[in-house]
Structures are given as structure tokens and as C-alpha cells.
Amino acid sequence: MNNEQTIAEHPIILELKNRIQKCKEELLCLLDDWHYLQNVKQPRIMFIYETIFGDIEVEIQKKSFSQEELERRVELLSIKIRNGERLNDDTIKFVDRVVSNEFNRQYRSNGNGKEYQYNPNNRYANSSYPFNYQENKQSVPHLYRTIVKKLHPDVAGETEYFKRYWNNVQFAYKNNDLHRLNMFYKALCKEEKTYPDINSEEMALRQEIREMEMDIATERRNLDRMKNQEPFIFEDKLDDHIWIIKRKRKLQEQLFQLDRKIRHNQKLLLTLTGKNYNSFALHSNQYS
């Protein structure tokens, strides 16, 4: 029996490797839960929510957008006044162009406000994993290719891992999600190393267990945070008639407050420029 075989069959090493395998399975289950919440449960909840509240949410989005644009105009004009500039026609037109260009891009990217949709960058932002863009740009393709080699049926056959995690990995790749790809790499692709003695391998395996347990704890926190955010907190309430009435009243109050802010900023702009800004025509660079 050679040294490597002796180390591999040592009871402590076998027990540690078994713990690592259990950690990998647990991590994969958590990744699978996240994918289910994000791609199955969330769209189902949002469909019901939009059926009930979609119209008023659209109005809130449009008025929020208009209020922000009016506020931005007031901000830039006020800065020019504080800097000692006079607000002549050229200055006002310049501010109009700057703000209109800025908000037209945002307006187009939001689908022209025609339809209320879940937007992970706005109201219903769930747990996300921040990453360094440069690191992500370099690492995502490499991780993806490595994972695909492990999962793809042309390479490994149609394994249970392929059936369970292929779509999840594709989703992470399309969304440039370095964190999730890295978790899949750790759970599926990390190769075992050889060590010169039992003590060295035991130390390395215990360190790997600690790191994986930290990853598992992070995934659990992310899942718990997601479940306690919109829209998931609505799931058990969407068939509650009393809650629906209260929710509509709350949204109507938001509209009322937005209308107040819009009128306030319109008055400020009238004072500053002598122009009556129509908040719902701002995206097309028009004012009356």
C-alpha cells in the first residue's frame, strides 16, 4: 500500500471528506432553493400581485419618474443660482437638454412606463451579490466553461446534477453572477489535491470545511433575507380581502404624496424659469 493510499484511507481523512461532501450537497440545495424562488415562485407571486395592483403601480412608477425629473431640474437650476449665474433662456434650455437626455435614457430602459414589471434594480430588489466588475469580466467565462465541462451530457452523460442544476448555471452565467458560479464551482468542480502526509491533508480539509460552512451560512442568510422582502412577503396575503383594501389605500397615499411633490416642484420651476412644466410630457422634452 503506497503513502497516498494510506492517507486516503485514514479514518480521520475519510470522515473529513465525508463532511465536505455533505457540505457540497447542502450548498447545492441552497443554490437550487434560490433559483426556485427567483424563477418560479417570484414570477407566480408577481403575476397575482400585478393582476390586483398593476394599474396603480404603473401610475406610481410614472409619477415617481416625473417627480424625480422635476426635482432634478430644480436641483440643477438652484446650483447655477448659488454659483452666481443668471437663469437666461440659454441656461434654462441647457438644463432642459441635460435633464431630458438623462431621463429619456432611463425612460426607454424602463420600457416607456407602459407596463408595470418586476425590476430587480428598483422596488422589489432581492438579495444580490456585489462583485468587482473587472474581476467578474475575467472570471465568469472561465468558471462557466469549467462547470459546463462537469455538467454537460456530452461530457459526463445526463447525470442527476445536469438535470437539477443546468438551468441554474445558465441563469447565473446570463446574469454575469460571479458569486453563484463560484459556489457551483466549489460544489461541483473543485478537485482533490494530494498531500505528503496525514497531518497536512487533515489541516487542508478542515480549512475547506470551515470555508464551505461560511458559504453555506451566507447562502442561508441570503435566502432568509429574500423571503422577508417584497414580493415574497405578499404571498400569503394576496387572497386576504382586508389586506388588499389596506394595500390599495397605502398605494393611493403614495400617489397623493407624489402629486404634492410634483405640484411643489412645478411651482418652484415656474418661479425660477417662468415656464409651466407639464410633468407627464417631460420625457419627450416638452413643456407648456
Coordinates of C-alpha atoms in Angstrom, one line a residue:
M1 CA 0.0 0.0 0.0
N2 CA 1.6 3.3 -1.1
N3 CA 1.6 6.5 1.0
E4 CA -1.2 8.2 -0.9
Q5 CA -3.5 5.3 -0.4
T6 CA -2.6 5.1 3.3
I7 CA -3.5 8.7 3.7
A8 CA -6.7 8.5 1.7
E9 CA -8.0 5.5 3.7
H10 CA -7.1 7.0 7.1
P11 CA -10.3 7.2 9.3
I12 CA -9.9 10.9 10.0
I13 CA -9.4 11.8 6.4
L14 CA -12.4 9.7 5.3
E15 CA -14.6 11.4 7.9
L16 CA -13.5 14.9 6.8
K17 CA -14.0 14.1 3.2
N18 CA -17.5 12.8 4.0
R19 CA -18.2 16.1 5.8
I20 CA -17.0 18.0 2.8
Q21 CA -19.3 16.1 0.5
K22 CA -22.3 16.8 2.8
C23 CA -21.4 20.5 2.7
K24 CA -21.3 20.4 -1.1
E25 CA -24.7 18.8 -1.2
E26 CA -26.1 21.3 1.2
L27 CA -24.7 24.2 -0.7
L28 CA -26.2 22.8 -4.0
C29 CA -29.6 22.5 -2.3
L30 CA -29.4 26.2 -1.2
L31 CA -28.4 27.3 -4.7
D32 CA -31.3 25.3 -6.0
D33 CA -33.7 26.9 -3.5
W34 CA -32.5 30.4 -4.6
H35 CA -33.1 29.5 -8.2
Y36 CA -36.7 28.2 -7.4
L37 CA -37.5 31.4 -5.5
Q38 CA -36.2 33.7 -8.2
N39 CA -37.5 31.9 -11.3
V40 CA -40.6 30.0 -10.2
K41 CA -42.2 31.4 -7.1
Q42 CA -41.4 35.1 -7.7
P43 CA -43.0 35.3 -11.2
R44 CA -46.1 33.5 -9.8
I45 CA -46.5 35.9 -6.9
M46 CA -45.9 38.9 -9.2
F47 CA -48.5 37.7 -11.7
I48 CA -51.1 37.7 -9.0
Y49 CA -49.9 40.9 -7.5
E50 CA -50.0 42.7 -10.8
T51 CA -53.5 41.5 -11.5
I52 CA -54.7 43.2 -8.4
F53 CA -52.4 46.3 -8.1
G54 CA -50.8 46.6 -11.5
D55 CA -52.7 49.7 -12.7
I56 CA -51.9 51.7 -9.6
E57 CA -48.3 50.6 -9.6
V58 CA -47.9 51.8 -13.2
E59 CA -49.3 55.2 -12.1
I60 CA -46.9 55.3 -9.2
Q61 CA -43.9 54.5 -11.4
K62 CA -44.9 57.2 -13.9
K63 CA -45.4 59.9 -11.3
S64 CA -42.3 58.9 -9.4
F65 CA -40.3 59.3 -12.7
S66 CA -41.9 62.7 -13.4
Q67 CA -41.3 63.9 -9.8
E68 CA -37.7 62.9 -10.0
E69 CA -37.2 64.7 -13.3
L70 CA -38.8 67.9 -12.0
E71 CA -36.7 67.7 -8.8
R72 CA -33.6 67.2 -10.9
R73 CA -34.4 70.4 -12.9
V74 CA -34.9 72.3 -9.7
E75 CA -31.6 71.0 -8.3
L76 CA -29.5 72.0 -11.4
L77 CA -31.1 75.4 -11.7
S78 CA -30.6 76.1 -8.0
I79 CA -26.9 75.1 -8.3
K80 CA -26.5 77.6 -11.1
I81 CA -28.1 80.4 -9.0
R82 CA -25.9 79.5 -6.0
N83 CA -22.9 79.8 -8.3
G84 CA -23.9 83.3 -9.3
E85 CA -25.3 82.5 -12.8
R86 CA -28.3 84.3 -14.2
L87 CA -31.1 82.0 -15.5
N88 CA -31.4 83.3 -19.0
D89 CA -33.1 81.4 -21.9
D90 CA -29.9 79.7 -22.9
T91 CA -29.1 78.4 -19.4
I92 CA -32.7 77.1 -18.9
K93 CA -32.6 75.3 -22.3
F94 CA -29.2 73.8 -21.5
V95 CA -30.6 72.4 -18.2
D96 CA -33.6 71.1 -20.0
R97 CA -31.5 69.3 -22.5
V98 CA -29.2 67.8 -19.9
V99 CA -32.1 66.5 -17.7
S100 CA -34.2 65.4 -20.7
N101 CA -31.3 63.3 -22.1
E102 CA -30.6 61.8 -18.7
F103 CA -34.2 60.8 -18.1
N104 CA -35.0 59.8 -21.7
R105 CA -32.4 57.1 -21.4
Q106 CA -33.8 55.9 -18.2
Y107 CA -37.4 56.1 -19.5
R108 CA -36.5 54.0 -22.6
S109 CA -34.7 51.4 -20.5
N110 CA -37.8 51.0 -18.3
G111 CA -40.0 50.2 -21.3
N112 CA -41.5 53.6 -21.6
G113 CA -43.6 53.0 -18.5
K114 CA -46.2 51.2 -20.5
E115 CA -46.3 48.2 -18.3
Y116 CA -45.6 47.5 -14.6
Q117 CA -42.9 44.9 -14.4
Y118 CA -40.7 43.4 -11.7
N119 CA -37.5 45.3 -11.7
P120 CA -34.7 43.9 -9.5
N121 CA -33.0 47.3 -9.5
N122 CA -35.9 49.2 -8.1
R123 CA -38.8 48.4 -5.7
Y124 CA -38.5 44.7 -5.3
A125 CA -34.8 44.3 -5.0
N126 CA -34.0 40.9 -3.6
S127 CA -30.7 39.8 -2.1
S128 CA -27.9 40.4 -4.5
Y129 CA -24.2 39.5 -4.5
P130 CA -21.9 42.5 -5.1
F131 CA -18.9 41.9 -7.3
N132 CA -16.0 43.7 -8.7
Y133 CA -16.8 44.3 -12.4
Q134 CA -13.2 43.8 -13.7
E135 CA -12.9 40.6 -11.7
N136 CA -16.3 39.4 -12.9
K137 CA -15.5 40.2 -16.5
Q138 CA -12.4 38.0 -16.3
S139 CA -13.7 35.2 -14.2
V140 CA -17.2 34.4 -15.3
P141 CA -16.4 32.8 -18.6
H142 CA -13.7 30.7 -17.1
L143 CA -15.9 29.4 -14.3
Y144 CA -18.8 28.8 -16.6
R145 CA -16.7 26.7 -19.0
T146 CA -15.3 24.7 -16.2
I147 CA -18.7 24.0 -14.7
V148 CA -20.2 23.2 -18.2
K149 CA -17.4 20.6 -18.7
K150 CA -18.5 19.0 -15.5
L151 CA -22.3 19.1 -16.2
H152 CA -22.8 18.8 -19.9
P153 CA -24.3 15.5 -21.0
D154 CA -21.9 15.3 -24.0
V155 CA -19.0 15.1 -21.5
A156 CA -20.5 13.4 -18.4
G157 CA -23.7 11.9 -19.6
E158 CA -27.1 13.1 -18.5
T159 CA -26.4 13.0 -14.8
E160 CA -28.7 13.9 -11.9
Y161 CA -26.5 17.1 -11.5
F162 CA -27.2 18.1 -15.1
K163 CA -31.0 17.7 -14.6
R164 CA -31.0 19.7 -11.4
Y165 CA -28.5 22.5 -12.0
W166 CA -28.1 23.1 -15.7
N167 CA -30.7 25.8 -15.9
N168 CA -29.5 27.4 -12.7
V169 CA -25.9 27.6 -14.0
Q170 CA -27.2 29.1 -17.3
F171 CA -29.2 31.7 -15.4
A172 CA -26.1 32.7 -13.3
Y173 CA -24.0 32.9 -16.5
K174 CA -26.5 35.1 -18.4
N175 CA -26.7 37.4 -15.4
N176 CA -22.9 37.6 -15.0
D177 CA -23.3 36.3 -11.5
L178 CA -19.8 35.6 -10.3
H179 CA -20.9 34.6 -6.8
R180 CA -23.2 31.9 -7.8
L181 CA -20.9 30.5 -10.4
N182 CA -18.2 30.4 -7.8
M183 CA -20.4 28.5 -5.4
F184 CA -21.2 26.0 -8.2
Y185 CA -17.5 25.6 -8.9
K186 CA -16.8 24.8 -5.3
A187 CA -19.6 22.3 -5.0
L188 CA -19.1 20.6 -8.4
C189 CA -15.6 21.1 -9.8
K190 CA -13.1 21.6 -7.0
E191 CA -10.6 18.8 -7.4
E192 CA -8.9 16.9 -4.6
K193 CA -5.3 17.5 -4.0
T194 CA -2.6 15.1 -2.9
Y195 CA -0.6 15.8 0.3
P196 CA 2.7 14.4 1.6
D197 CA 1.2 13.3 5.0
I198 CA -1.9 12.8 7.0
N199 CA -1.4 16.0 9.1
S200 CA -1.1 18.2 6.0
E201 CA -4.2 16.8 4.4
E202 CA -6.2 17.0 7.7
M203 CA -5.4 20.7 8.1
A204 CA -6.3 21.4 4.5
L205 CA -9.6 19.5 4.7
R206 CA -10.6 21.2 8.0
Q207 CA -9.9 24.6 6.4
E208 CA -12.0 23.7 3.4
I209 CA -14.8 22.6 5.7
R210 CA -14.6 26.0 7.5
E211 CA -14.8 27.9 4.2
M212 CA -17.7 25.8 3.0
E213 CA -19.6 26.3 6.2
M214 CA -19.2 30.0 5.9
D215 CA -20.5 29.8 2.3
I216 CA -23.5 27.8 3.5
A217 CA -24.2 30.3 6.3
T218 CA -24.1 33.2 3.7
E219 CA -26.5 31.4 1.4
R220 CA -28.9 30.8 4.2
R221 CA -28.8 34.4 5.2
N222 CA -29.4 35.5 1.6
L223 CA -32.4 33.1 1.3
D224 CA -33.9 34.3 4.6
R225 CA -33.4 37.9 3.5
M226 CA -35.1 37.2 0.2
K227 CA -38.1 35.5 1.8
N228 CA -38.6 38.5 4.0
Q229 CA -38.6 41.1 1.2
E230 CA -41.2 42.0 -1.4
P231 CA -42.7 40.3 -3.3
F232 CA -42.4 37.2 -1.2
I233 CA -43.9 38.7 1.9
F234 CA -47.1 39.2 -0.2
E235 CA -47.6 35.5 -0.9
D236 CA -49.9 34.7 2.0
K237 CA -51.8 38.0 1.7
L238 CA -52.9 38.1 -1.9
D239 CA -56.1 36.2 -1.0
D240 CA -56.8 38.4 2.0
H241 CA -59.6 40.9 1.1
I242 CA -58.9 43.2 4.0
W243 CA -55.2 43.3 3.3
I244 CA -55.8 44.1 -0.3
I245 CA -58.0 47.0 0.6
K246 CA -55.3 48.3 3.0
R247 CA -52.6 47.9 0.4
K248 CA -54.6 49.9 -2.1
R249 CA -55.1 52.7 0.4
K250 CA -51.4 52.7 1.1
L251 CA -50.6 52.9 -2.6
Q252 CA -53.2 55.7 -3.1
E253 CA -51.5 57.6 -0.3
Q254 CA -48.2 57.3 -2.2
L255 CA -49.9 58.8 -5.2
F256 CA -51.2 61.6 -3.2
Q257 CA -47.8 62.4 -1.8
L258 CA -46.2 62.2 -5.3
D259 CA -48.9 64.7 -6.6
R260 CA -48.0 67.1 -3.8
K261 CA -44.3 66.9 -4.6
I262 CA -45.0 67.3 -8.3
R263 CA -47.0 70.4 -7.7
H264 CA -44.4 71.8 -5.4
N265 CA -41.6 71.4 -7.9
Q266 CA -43.7 72.8 -10.7
K267 CA -44.3 75.9 -8.6
L268 CA -40.5 76.2 -8.0
L269 CA -39.8 75.8 -11.7
L270 CA -42.4 78.5 -12.6
T271 CA -40.7 80.8 -10.1
L272 CA -37.2 80.1 -11.4
T273 CA -37.9 80.0 -15.1
G274 CA -41.3 81.5 -15.8
K275 CA -42.3 78.2 -17.5
N276 CA -45.1 75.8 -16.7
Y277 CA -43.6 72.4 -16.8
N278 CA -46.0 69.6 -17.6
S279 CA -44.6 66.7 -15.6
F280 CA -46.1 64.0 -17.9
A281 CA -44.5 65.4 -21.0
L282 CA -41.0 65.8 -19.7
H283 CA -39.7 62.6 -21.1
S284 CA -40.3 63.9 -24.6
N285 CA -38.6 67.2 -23.8
Q286 CA -41.8 69.2 -23.9
Y287 CA -43.1 71.9 -21.6
S288 CA -46.1 74.1 -21.9

